[in-house]
Coordinates of C-alpha atoms in Angstrom, one line a residue:
M1 CA 119.9 148.8 95.1
A2 CA 122.2 151.5 96.9
D3 CA 122.6 149.2 99.9
D4 CA 123.4 146.0 97.8
L5 CA 126.6 144.2 99.1
P6 CA 129.7 144.6 96.6
L7 CA 130.4 141.1 95.2
P8 CA 133.6 140.8 96.7
I9 CA 132.5 141.7 100.3
R10 CA 129.6 139.2 99.6
R11 CA 131.9 136.5 98.7
Q12 CA 133.9 136.9 101.9
V13 CA 130.7 136.9 103.9
L14 CA 129.6 133.7 102.4
L15 CA 133.0 132.0 102.9
A16 CA 133.0 133.0 106.7
A17 CA 129.5 131.4 107.0
G18 CA 130.4 128.3 104.9
L19 CA 133.8 127.7 107.2
C20 CA 131.5 128.1 110.2
L21 CA 129.1 125.4 108.9
L22 CA 131.9 122.8 108.4
P23 CA 132.5 122.1 112.1
L24 CA 128.9 121.7 112.6
L25 CA 128.5 119.2 109.8
T26 CA 130.9 116.9 111.5
Q27 CA 128.4 116.5 114.2
V28 CA 125.5 115.7 111.9
Q29 CA 124.5 112.4 110.4
P30 CA 126.8 111.8 107.6
A31 CA 124.0 111.5 104.8
L32 CA 122.4 114.5 106.0
A33 CA 125.4 116.3 106.3
V34 CA 126.5 115.8 102.7
G35 CA 123.1 116.8 101.7
L36 CA 123.2 120.1 103.7
A37 CA 126.9 120.8 102.3
A38 CA 125.5 120.5 98.9
L39 CA 122.4 122.7 99.5
A40 CA 125.0 125.5 101.1
L41 CA 127.1 125.4 97.9
V42 CA 123.9 125.9 95.8
T43 CA 122.6 128.7 97.9
M44 CA 126.1 130.6 98.0
A45 CA 126.2 130.5 94.2
A46 CA 122.9 131.8 93.8
R47 CA 122.6 135.5 92.8
R48 CA 118.8 136.2 93.2
R49 CA 116.6 136.0 96.1
L50 CA 113.9 133.1 96.3
P51 CA 110.5 134.3 96.6
S52 CA 109.3 134.2 100.1
P53 CA 106.7 131.2 99.5
A54 CA 109.6 129.2 97.8
R55 CA 112.0 129.9 100.9
F56 CA 109.0 128.9 103.3
L57 CA 108.5 125.6 101.6
L58 CA 112.1 124.9 101.5
L59 CA 112.6 125.3 105.1
M60 CA 109.5 123.2 105.9
M61 CA 110.9 120.6 103.9
L62 CA 114.3 120.7 105.7
G63 CA 112.7 120.9 108.8
A64 CA 110.8 117.6 108.1
I65 CA 114.0 115.8 107.0
V66 CA 115.8 116.5 110.1
L67 CA 113.0 115.2 112.1
V68 CA 112.6 112.0 110.0
V69 CA 116.3 111.5 110.3
H70 CA 116.3 111.8 114.1
D71 CA 113.2 109.7 114.4
F72 CA 111.1 112.8 115.5
G73 CA 113.1 113.1 118.7
I74 CA 114.1 116.4 120.2
G75 CA 117.9 116.6 121.3
R76 CA 121.0 118.3 120.9
D77 CA 121.8 116.4 117.6
T78 CA 118.5 117.4 116.3
G79 CA 118.9 121.0 117.2
S80 CA 122.4 120.9 115.6
A81 CA 121.2 119.5 112.4
G82 CA 118.3 122.1 112.5
L83 CA 120.8 124.8 113.0
A84 CA 123.0 123.5 110.2
A85 CA 119.9 123.4 107.8
L86 CA 119.0 127.0 108.5
L87 CA 122.4 128.2 108.0
A88 CA 122.7 126.3 104.7
V89 CA 119.7 128.3 103.3
K90 CA 120.6 131.7 104.9
P91 CA 122.7 132.9 101.8
L92 CA 119.5 133.0 99.7
E93 CA 118.6 136.2 101.5
T94 CA 122.2 137.9 102.0
H95 CA 122.2 140.7 99.7
R96 CA 122.4 143.8 101.8
L97 CA 124.8 145.1 104.5
R98 CA 121.9 144.3 107.3
D99 CA 121.6 140.6 105.8
A100 CA 125.5 140.2 106.0
H101 CA 125.6 141.1 109.7
S102 CA 122.7 138.7 110.3
L103 CA 124.3 135.9 108.7
L104 CA 127.8 136.4 110.3
G105 CA 126.1 136.7 113.7
F106 CA 124.1 133.5 113.1
S107 CA 127.1 131.7 111.8
L108 CA 129.0 132.1 115.1
F109 CA 126.4 129.8 116.6
A110 CA 127.3 126.9 114.4
P111 CA 130.9 126.2 116.0
F112 CA 129.7 126.9 119.4
A113 CA 126.8 124.2 118.9
A114 CA 129.6 121.7 117.6
F115 CA 131.5 122.0 120.9
L116 CA 128.4 120.9 122.6
Q117 CA 128.6 117.6 120.8
D118 CA 132.4 117.2 120.5
Q119 CA 135.4 119.2 122.0
G120 CA 137.9 117.3 120.0
P121 CA 140.8 118.7 118.1
L122 CA 139.2 118.4 114.6
V123 CA 136.2 120.5 115.6
L124 CA 138.7 123.0 117.1
A125 CA 140.9 123.0 114.1
L126 CA 137.8 123.8 111.8
A127 CA 136.4 126.5 114.2
V128 CA 139.4 128.5 114.6
P129 CA 139.8 129.6 111.0
A130 CA 135.9 130.0 110.6
V131 CA 135.8 132.4 113.6
L132 CA 138.7 134.3 112.2
C133 CA 137.1 134.6 108.9
V134 CA 133.9 135.9 110.5
L135 CA 135.9 138.7 112.6
V136 CA 137.6 139.6 109.1
A137 CA 134.6 139.9 107.4
L138 CA 133.0 141.9 110.2
A139 CA 136.0 144.2 109.9
A140 CA 135.3 144.6 106.1
L141 CA 131.7 145.5 106.7
A142 CA 132.7 148.2 109.2
E143 CA 134.9 150.0 106.6
P144 CA 133.5 152.9 104.6
P145 CA 132.1 152.1 101.2
G146 CA 134.8 151.9 98.4
T147 CA 137.6 150.6 100.6
A148 CA 140.0 148.8 98.5
A149 CA 139.6 145.0 98.3
S150 CA 143.5 144.5 98.8
R151 CA 143.0 145.4 102.4
G152 CA 141.7 141.9 103.0
R153 CA 145.1 140.6 104.0
A154 CA 145.7 143.5 106.2
R155 CA 142.3 143.0 108.1
A156 CA 143.4 139.3 108.4
V157 CA 146.7 140.4 110.2
T158 CA 144.9 143.1 112.3
V159 CA 142.3 140.4 113.4
G160 CA 144.8 137.8 114.2
K161 CA 147.0 140.0 116.2
A162 CA 144.1 141.1 118.3
L163 CA 143.4 137.3 118.9
L164 CA 146.9 136.8 119.9
V165 CA 146.8 139.6 122.3
A166 CA 143.7 138.2 123.8
L167 CA 145.1 134.7 124.1
P168 CA 146.9 135.0 127.6
L169 CA 143.7 136.2 129.2
A170 CA 141.8 133.4 127.8
M171 CA 144.3 130.8 129.0
A172 CA 144.4 132.2 132.5
A173 CA 140.7 131.9 132.5
F174 CA 140.7 128.4 131.2
W175 CA 143.3 126.9 133.7
L176 CA 142.7 129.2 136.8
F177 CA 139.1 130.5 136.9
P178 CA 137.3 128.2 139.6
R179 CA 135.3 125.5 138.0
L180 CA 132.2 124.1 139.3
G181 CA 132.1 120.4 140.3
T182 CA 128.9 120.0 138.7
P183 CA 127.3 122.2 136.1
L184 CA 124.5 124.6 137.2
W185 CA 122.2 123.1 134.4
G186 CA 121.9 119.6 132.6
M187 CA 122.5 119.4 128.8
P188 CA 119.7 117.7 126.9
E189 CA 120.1 114.3 125.5
N190 CA 120.7 113.6 121.8
A191 CA 117.5 112.1 120.2
L192 CA 119.6 109.3 118.6
G193 CA 122.0 107.3 120.9
R194 CA 125.9 107.6 120.4
G195 CA 126.5 104.0 120.1
G196 CA 126.4 103.2 123.8
L197 CA 125.1 99.8 125.2
S198 CA 121.3 100.0 126.0
D199 CA 119.6 98.6 128.9
G200 CA 118.5 95.7 127.2
M201 CA 119.5 93.2 124.6
R202 CA 117.6 90.9 121.8
P203 CA 119.4 88.7 119.3
D204 CA 120.1 90.3 115.8
Q205 CA 120.3 93.8 117.2
W206 CA 124.2 94.7 117.2
V207 CA 125.1 93.9 113.5
D208 CA 125.4 97.4 112.8
L209 CA 127.5 98.3 115.9
F210 CA 130.0 95.4 115.0
A211 CA 131.0 97.5 111.9
N212 CA 131.8 100.5 113.7
D213 CA 135.4 100.8 114.9
A214 CA 134.8 104.1 116.7
P215 CA 136.6 104.3 120.1
V216 CA 134.4 103.7 123.3
A217 CA 137.0 104.0 125.9
R218 CA 140.9 104.3 126.1
I219 CA 142.4 102.5 129.1
T220 CA 145.8 103.1 130.6
F221 CA 147.2 100.5 133.2
D222 CA 149.3 101.5 136.0
D223 CA 151.5 98.6 135.9
A224 CA 150.3 95.0 135.4
E225 CA 147.9 94.6 132.2
P226 CA 145.4 91.7 132.1
S227 CA 145.7 88.7 130.0
P228 CA 143.8 88.5 127.0
A229 CA 141.4 85.9 128.6
E230 CA 140.8 88.5 131.2
R231 CA 140.1 91.6 129.2
Y232 CA 136.3 91.7 129.7
W233 CA 134.7 95.2 130.1
R234 CA 131.8 95.1 132.2
A235 CA 128.8 97.6 131.5
R236 CA 125.2 96.2 132.2
V237 CA 123.9 93.1 133.8
L238 CA 120.5 91.9 132.5
W239 CA 118.1 89.7 134.7
D240 CA 114.8 89.7 133.2
F241 CA 113.9 87.7 130.2
D242 CA 110.4 87.9 128.4
G243 CA 111.3 85.1 126.1
S244 CA 113.0 87.4 123.3
R245 CA 114.4 90.2 124.9
W246 CA 116.7 90.8 128.2
S247 CA 116.5 93.8 130.3
R248 CA 117.9 94.9 133.4
G249 CA 114.6 95.2 135.1
A250 CA 114.6 96.0 138.9
A251 CA 117.8 94.5 140.1
P252 CA 117.0 92.4 143.2
P253 CA 119.0 93.3 146.4
A254 CA 122.1 91.1 147.1
Q255 CA 122.8 89.1 150.4
G256 CA 125.4 91.4 152.0
G257 CA 125.7 94.1 149.3
A258 CA 128.4 94.0 146.7
A259 CA 130.9 91.8 148.6
V260 CA 134.0 91.0 146.8
E261 CA 136.7 88.6 147.9
A262 CA 139.9 89.6 146.0
A263 CA 142.1 86.4 144.7
S264 CA 144.9 88.3 143.2
P265 CA 146.7 91.4 143.3
P266 CA 144.3 94.2 141.8
I267 CA 144.9 95.9 138.5
A268 CA 144.9 99.6 138.8
Y269 CA 144.1 101.6 135.4
H270 CA 142.6 104.9 134.2
V271 CA 139.6 104.9 131.8
S272 CA 138.9 107.7 129.5
L273 CA 135.1 106.9 128.6
E274 CA 133.7 108.5 125.5
P275 CA 130.3 110.2 125.6
T276 CA 127.4 107.4 125.4
D277 CA 124.4 109.4 126.7
M278 CA 124.0 106.3 129.1
S279 CA 124.5 106.3 132.7
Y280 CA 126.8 103.2 133.1
L281 CA 130.8 103.3 133.6
L282 CA 132.8 100.8 131.9
S283 CA 135.0 98.7 134.0
L284 CA 137.3 95.7 133.7
D285 CA 135.8 92.7 135.3
L286 CA 135.5 92.7 138.2
P287 CA 135.6 96.1 139.7
L288 CA 136.6 96.5 143.4
Q289 CA 135.2 100.1 143.9
A290 CA 133.4 102.8 142.1
P291 CA 134.9 106.2 141.5
P292 CA 134.1 108.8 144.1
G293 CA 130.4 110.2 143.7
D294 CA 129.3 107.0 141.5
Q295 CA 127.5 103.8 142.7
L296 CA 128.8 100.3 142.6
A297 CA 125.7 97.8 142.4
A298 CA 125.5 94.6 143.9
D299 CA 125.9 92.9 140.5
L300 CA 129.2 94.8 140.1
T301 CA 128.1 97.4 137.6
I302 CA 129.1 101.1 138.1
S303 CA 126.7 103.8 137.2
S304 CA 126.6 107.6 137.5
D305 CA 124.0 109.7 138.6
Q306 CA 124.1 111.7 135.2
P307 CA 124.2 110.3 131.6
V308 CA 127.8 110.4 130.4
S309 CA 127.3 113.1 128.0
Q310 CA 130.8 114.3 127.7
L311 CA 134.3 112.7 128.0
R312 CA 134.6 111.2 131.3
G313 CA 137.9 110.2 133.2
Y314 CA 138.0 108.1 136.2
R315 CA 140.4 105.6 138.2
L316 CA 139.5 102.0 139.1
R317 CA 140.9 99.0 140.5
S318 CA 139.9 95.5 139.4
D319 CA 140.5 91.9 140.1
P320 CA 139.5 89.6 137.3
L321 CA 140.0 86.4 139.4
A322 CA 137.8 87.8 142.3
R323 CA 134.8 86.0 143.8
H324 CA 131.6 87.6 144.4
G325 CA 127.9 86.9 145.4
L326 CA 129.0 83.8 147.3
A327 CA 125.7 84.0 149.2
L328 CA 122.8 84.5 147.1
S329 CA 119.5 86.0 148.3
R330 CA 116.2 84.7 147.9
A331 CA 115.2 87.6 145.5
E332 CA 118.3 87.1 143.4
R333 CA 117.6 83.4 143.0
R334 CA 114.2 84.0 142.1
A335 CA 115.0 86.7 139.5
A336 CA 117.8 84.5 138.2
L337 CA 115.9 81.6 137.6
A338 CA 112.8 83.2 136.1
L339 CA 111.6 82.2 132.7
P340 CA 108.4 83.3 130.8
P341 CA 105.6 80.4 130.5
G342 CA 105.0 78.7 127.3
R343 CA 108.3 79.9 125.6
N344 CA 111.2 77.7 124.2
P345 CA 109.7 74.3 125.1
R346 CA 112.4 72.6 123.7
T347 CA 115.0 74.1 125.5
A348 CA 113.1 73.2 128.7
A349 CA 112.7 69.5 127.8
L350 CA 116.3 69.3 127.2
A351 CA 117.2 70.9 130.5
K352 CA 115.0 68.6 132.3
R353 CA 116.6 65.6 130.5
W354 CA 120.0 66.7 131.4
R355 CA 119.1 67.4 135.0
E356 CA 117.8 63.8 135.4
E357 CA 120.9 62.3 133.9
L358 CA 123.6 64.6 135.9
G359 CA 121.6 64.9 139.1
T360 CA 122.7 67.9 141.2
D361 CA 126.0 68.5 139.5
D362 CA 125.7 71.9 138.4
D363 CA 129.4 72.1 137.0
A364 CA 128.6 69.0 135.0
F365 CA 125.5 70.8 133.5
V366 CA 127.4 73.8 132.3
Q367 CA 130.2 71.7 131.1
R368 CA 127.9 69.5 128.9
A369 CA 126.3 72.7 127.4
L370 CA 129.8 74.0 126.5
D371 CA 130.8 70.7 125.1
W372 CA 127.7 70.6 122.8
I373 CA 128.3 74.2 121.5
N374 CA 132.1 73.1 120.7
D375 CA 130.7 70.0 118.9
D376 CA 128.0 71.5 116.9
F377 CA 127.6 75.2 116.8
A378 CA 129.0 77.7 114.4
Y379 CA 129.8 81.3 114.6
S380 CA 128.3 83.9 111.9
L381 CA 127.0 87.2 111.8
T382 CA 124.8 86.2 109.0
V383 CA 121.9 84.6 110.4
P384 CA 118.1 84.6 110.0
P385 CA 116.0 86.8 112.4
S386 CA 114.6 84.8 115.6
G387 CA 111.2 84.0 116.0
R388 CA 108.9 83.5 119.0
H389 CA 111.0 80.7 120.4
G390 CA 114.4 82.0 119.7
S391 CA 116.4 79.8 122.0
D392 CA 114.5 76.7 120.6
E393 CA 115.3 77.7 117.1
F394 CA 118.9 78.6 117.8
L395 CA 119.7 75.5 119.8
F396 CA 117.8 72.8 117.7
D397 CA 117.6 74.3 114.0
S398 CA 120.2 76.9 112.8
Q399 CA 122.9 76.4 115.8
V400 CA 124.5 79.5 114.0
G401 CA 124.7 82.9 115.7
F402 CA 126.9 85.4 117.3
C403 CA 127.3 86.5 120.8
Q404 CA 124.0 87.5 121.7
H405 CA 122.4 84.3 120.4
F406 CA 124.8 82.2 122.6
S407 CA 124.5 84.2 125.7
S408 CA 120.7 84.4 125.5
A409 CA 120.1 80.6 124.6
F410 CA 122.7 79.7 127.1
A411 CA 121.3 81.6 130.1
N412 CA 117.8 80.2 129.0
L413 CA 119.2 76.5 129.3
M414 CA 120.8 77.1 132.6
R415 CA 117.7 78.6 134.1
A416 CA 115.6 75.9 132.7
G417 CA 118.0 73.6 134.4
G418 CA 117.9 75.2 137.7
I419 CA 121.0 77.1 137.5
P420 CA 120.6 80.9 138.4
A421 CA 122.0 82.9 135.3
R422 CA 122.3 86.3 133.9
V423 CA 123.4 88.0 130.8
V424 CA 126.2 90.8 130.9
L425 CA 126.8 93.3 128.4
G426 CA 130.2 94.9 127.9
Y427 CA 133.1 94.6 125.8
V428 CA 135.8 92.2 125.2
G429 CA 139.5 92.4 124.0
G430 CA 140.6 95.8 122.6
Y431 CA 144.0 96.6 121.2
R432 CA 147.0 98.6 122.2
N433 CA 148.0 101.8 120.3
R434 CA 151.2 101.5 118.6
Y435 CA 152.2 105.1 119.6
G436 CA 150.9 105.3 123.2
N437 CA 150.9 103.1 126.1
Y438 CA 147.2 102.6 126.3
W439 CA 144.3 100.3 125.0
I440 CA 141.4 101.1 123.0
V441 CA 138.1 99.6 123.3
R442 CA 136.0 100.0 120.1
R443 CA 132.3 99.6 119.6
M444 CA 133.1 96.8 117.3
D445 CA 134.2 94.9 120.5
A446 CA 130.8 94.9 121.9
H447 CA 130.1 91.5 123.6
A448 CA 127.5 89.7 125.6
W449 CA 128.3 86.7 128.0
T450 CA 126.9 84.8 130.8
E451 CA 127.3 84.6 134.5
V452 CA 125.9 81.4 136.3
W453 CA 125.9 81.2 140.0
L454 CA 127.6 77.9 141.5
E455 CA 127.5 76.9 145.1
G456 CA 130.9 77.9 147.0
R457 CA 132.0 79.9 143.8
G458 CA 129.3 82.6 143.6
W459 CA 128.8 84.2 140.2
V460 CA 131.0 82.7 137.5
R461 CA 131.7 84.1 134.1
V462 CA 131.0 81.9 131.2
D463 CA 131.4 82.9 127.7
P464 CA 129.7 80.4 125.4
T465 CA 130.5 82.1 122.4
A466 CA 134.1 81.4 123.1
A467 CA 133.2 77.7 123.3
V468 CA 132.8 77.5 119.4
A469 CA 135.4 75.5 117.7
P470 CA 137.8 77.7 115.3
E471 CA 137.0 75.7 112.3
R472 CA 133.3 76.8 112.5
I473 CA 133.7 80.4 112.8
F474 CA 132.4 81.5 109.4
D475 CA 132.8 85.4 109.6
T476 CA 134.1 87.5 112.1
V477 CA 133.6 91.2 113.4
E478 CA 136.9 92.0 112.0
D479 CA 135.9 90.7 108.5
L480 CA 132.8 92.9 108.7
A481 CA 134.7 95.9 110.1
R482 CA 137.3 95.5 107.2
S483 CA 134.5 95.2 104.6
S484 CA 132.9 98.4 105.5
A485 CA 136.0 100.4 106.1
L486 CA 136.3 103.8 104.4
L487 CA 140.1 103.8 104.6
P488 CA 142.4 101.0 103.3
E489 CA 144.0 99.0 106.1
A490 CA 147.4 100.3 105.2
L491 CA 146.5 103.6 106.8
S492 CA 146.1 102.1 110.2
P493 CA 149.2 103.5 111.5
M494 CA 148.1 107.0 110.5
L495 CA 144.8 106.3 112.3
D496 CA 146.5 105.2 115.4
F497 CA 148.8 108.5 115.4
G498 CA 145.5 110.5 115.0
D499 CA 143.9 108.6 118.0
W500 CA 147.3 109.2 120.1
L501 CA 146.9 112.8 119.4
R502 CA 143.2 112.9 120.4
R503 CA 143.8 111.2 123.6
G504 CA 146.6 113.8 124.3
W505 CA 144.1 116.6 123.7
N506 CA 141.3 114.7 125.8
D507 CA 143.6 114.3 128.8
F508 CA 145.3 117.9 128.5
V509 CA 142.2 120.0 127.9
V510 CA 138.8 118.1 127.5
A511 CA 139.2 116.2 130.9
F512 CA 140.4 119.1 132.7
D513 CA 137.7 119.3 135.3
A514 CA 137.2 120.7 138.9
R515 CA 139.2 117.9 140.4
R516 CA 142.4 118.3 138.2
Q517 CA 142.1 122.1 138.6
A518 CA 142.1 121.6 142.5
S519 CA 145.5 119.9 142.1
L520 CA 146.9 122.3 139.9
L521 CA 148.7 124.2 142.6
R522 CA 150.2 121.1 144.0
P523 CA 153.9 122.2 142.8
L524 CA 153.4 125.2 145.1
G525 CA 152.7 123.1 148.2
V526 CA 148.9 123.2 147.9
D527 CA 147.5 119.6 147.8
Q528 CA 143.8 120.4 147.0
A529 CA 143.2 124.0 146.2
S530 CA 140.0 125.6 147.6
G531 CA 137.8 127.9 145.7
L532 CA 139.5 131.0 147.4
Q533 CA 142.8 129.8 146.7
L534 CA 142.0 129.3 142.9
G535 CA 140.3 132.7 143.0
V536 CA 143.4 134.2 144.1
A537 CA 145.5 132.4 141.6
F538 CA 143.0 133.5 138.8
A539 CA 143.2 137.2 139.8
V540 CA 147.1 136.9 139.8
G541 CA 147.1 135.2 136.5
A542 CA 144.6 137.5 134.8
G543 CA 146.5 140.6 136.2
L544 CA 149.6 139.4 134.7
A545 CA 147.8 138.6 131.5
L546 CA 146.1 141.9 131.1
A547 CA 149.7 143.7 131.9
L548 CA 150.9 141.5 129.0
T549 CA 148.0 142.6 126.9
L550 CA 148.4 146.3 127.8
W551 CA 152.3 146.1 127.1
L552 CA 151.5 144.4 123.6
Q553 CA 149.1 147.1 123.0
M554 CA 151.2 150.0 123.8
R555 CA 154.2 148.4 122.2
G556 CA 152.1 147.9 118.9
Q557 CA 151.0 151.6 119.0
P558 CA 153.7 153.8 119.6
P559 CA 153.3 157.4 120.5
S560 CA 153.0 159.9 117.7
R561 CA 156.3 161.7 117.2
D562 CA 154.8 164.7 115.2
P563 CA 155.5 167.7 117.5
L564 CA 152.0 169.4 116.5
E565 CA 150.2 166.1 117.9
R566 CA 152.3 166.4 121.1
A567 CA 151.2 169.9 121.6
W568 CA 147.6 169.1 121.0
L569 CA 147.8 166.5 123.8
R570 CA 149.5 168.8 126.2
F571 CA 146.8 171.5 125.4
T572 CA 144.0 168.9 126.3
R573 CA 145.9 167.8 129.3
R574 CA 146.0 171.4 130.8
L575 CA 142.2 171.8 130.1
A576 CA 141.6 168.4 132.0
R577 CA 143.6 169.9 135.0
A578 CA 141.2 172.8 134.8
G579 CA 138.3 170.7 135.0
L580 CA 137.5 170.2 131.2
A581 CA 138.5 166.7 130.4
K582 CA 138.1 165.5 126.9
A583 CA 136.3 162.1 126.5
P584 CA 138.1 159.6 124.3
S585 CA 135.3 159.4 121.9
E586 CA 134.6 163.3 121.9
P587 CA 135.5 164.9 118.5
A588 CA 138.2 167.6 118.7
A589 CA 135.8 170.3 117.3
S590 CA 133.1 169.5 119.9
F591 CA 135.7 169.5 122.6
G592 CA 136.9 172.7 121.4
A593 CA 133.3 174.3 121.4
R594 CA 132.6 173.1 125.0
A595 CA 135.9 174.3 126.3
A596 CA 135.1 177.8 124.7
A597 CA 131.8 178.1 126.3
A598 CA 133.2 177.2 129.7
L599 CA 136.0 179.9 129.2
P600 CA 134.3 182.9 127.8
D601 CA 137.1 185.2 128.4
Q602 CA 139.3 182.8 126.2
A603 CA 136.8 181.7 124.0
G604 CA 138.2 183.2 121.0
T605 CA 141.6 181.8 121.6
V606 CA 140.4 178.4 122.3
T607 CA 138.2 178.5 119.1
D608 CA 141.0 179.7 117.0
L609 CA 143.5 177.0 118.2
T610 CA 141.1 174.1 117.9
G611 CA 139.8 175.2 114.7
R612 CA 143.3 175.4 113.1
Y613 CA 144.3 172.0 114.5
V614 CA 141.1 170.5 113.2
A615 CA 141.4 171.7 109.7
W616 CA 145.1 170.4 109.7
R617 CA 144.3 167.2 111.4
Y618 CA 140.9 166.2 109.9
A619 CA 140.1 168.6 107.0
G620 CA 143.3 168.0 105.1
D621 CA 144.5 171.9 105.3
A622 CA 148.4 171.7 104.3
L623 CA 150.5 173.7 106.7
D624 CA 154.2 174.5 106.0
A625 CA 156.8 173.9 108.5
E626 CA 156.7 177.5 109.7
A627 CA 152.9 177.5 110.3
K628 CA 153.1 174.1 111.8
A629 CA 155.7 175.2 114.3
R630 CA 153.9 178.4 115.1
L631 CA 150.5 176.5 115.8
A632 CA 152.5 174.1 118.0
A633 CA 154.2 176.9 119.9
E634 CA 150.7 178.5 120.7
L635 CA 149.1 175.3 121.7
R636 CA 152.1 174.5 124.1
G637 CA 152.2 178.2 125.4
W638 CA 148.4 178.5 126.2
Q639 CA 147.2 178.4 129.8
P640 CA 143.6 178.2 130.6
A641 CA 141.8 180.4 133.0
R642 CA 139.8 178.8 135.7
P643 CA 136.5 178.0 134.2
R644 CA 133.3 179.4 135.1
R645 CA 131.0 177.1 137.3

């Protein structure tokens, strides 16, 4: 066909589209990403169009696969996967100039969609060359047919220079354009969770989470750091138990609110929380206050009004030794003692017997349970699924499990013995990055423990999992993580270095929000800049950036030194002063005809001068030095009469 794309140009267009697909594939489920990448390679290598029915069936099949992978949920991740699938099959119908323009325009949505999911340096490193290749391909499509393919490098240099010239204005807009404290619209949630802790817990459900070493949060302590025994990171408190599953339920009101009695100097720290699509904010046990705009509940969990769908940074102060909940309300006591009828009868019978033997000594009751765990129980991630009486099966039959089993059965036993108890979800431990002064909490650090209420002491943390004797720890989370790791452990320093770079990028770029922007002018004596002050700063910065851009443009395009060109420019300026200005896009011949019509007494001279100039400048007529000098002199010496109105 006459309008078919030349093969070199088609390859360039397909390369640009493939590079745009890469950053989006990093945000797609791994197995699906591999399949789409393979499909894209096949479609890019195809030379012929598929029939329309075959393309339709392929699209329907891909759509079904995307929905199945995302459990038929609609969200950002589902949309990203759908966009990647469409982009992977689009090359099948890219054979004409119009198809190429459509593919390149469609491809630009892919890196933008990737940034909705992750604003990290990896996505940026993949997106920048992809966008550069798209611009180069668009420049190639705009050139006349038959242009030498060797101009590819020149096109890339031209596009690169144009992007560098635009960079100062983009930086001024990023740092100085007034930001909104809250977005004008909400982003849809992901169909599949990002690994955040849910609102409930049942035994056996976290095994896949334990094998994931992805960061959950990065914490920097201002001064003092908590001891290893104090590094418990609080997220959720679960009150309701239906016999097999713990959930938050409707948290009962506390007596006197979230009153906390500090027992030691507070620990100040900064948390950089990765997106979880959940509303909780992670805190070191026990937080003393919530970040501005967030809520500290009576059970000392912190929640945000909106799910954490982007990187979230905040400062907190905590006291691991603080006392809270010294006065227990009736509603709290009722909720913390509730048990479903007819479930776990052996646990209830044991608690009744212990209570008869120990009387009202709650401390002794708790200690007997911990001693029992230390003597007889083992820790392992390989356990059979729980049945209807999960606590009975764990306490009296298997006596092997992990933190969910221990915390659930322990809280059940405490409640059966008349001691208010609840389950806390969060993380424990973490490790220090060897290249930065900060701690990393990973998904594999997920943990569940118990809090019991004791007279005169309030809510007290009791971690029954920690009571297991070391010789009966059969396998650990670290063992599971090592067995499922894709990279050898020897490369962990490289991973730490990469995380250190990611943290710097997060702090410097991703977490630059309205609050930090308001403090940007602090070196100039403005503590918290107002919107007007930021607007003025942006106007000044944008003005300087535009001035720099103009200077670079003028520097890169020096004025013509040809005397005939300078004479023509003087000719057009004289006509402009006479009221006949030439538009930048107006051809010289059209301008000459318009000027001749407006100056009938000089029409012949104007037509002759413009015709000779156009023939030399655009038609390729050769002029010797004498003819060029004569035409230049005539253009310089000509004076227009006043045009007729």
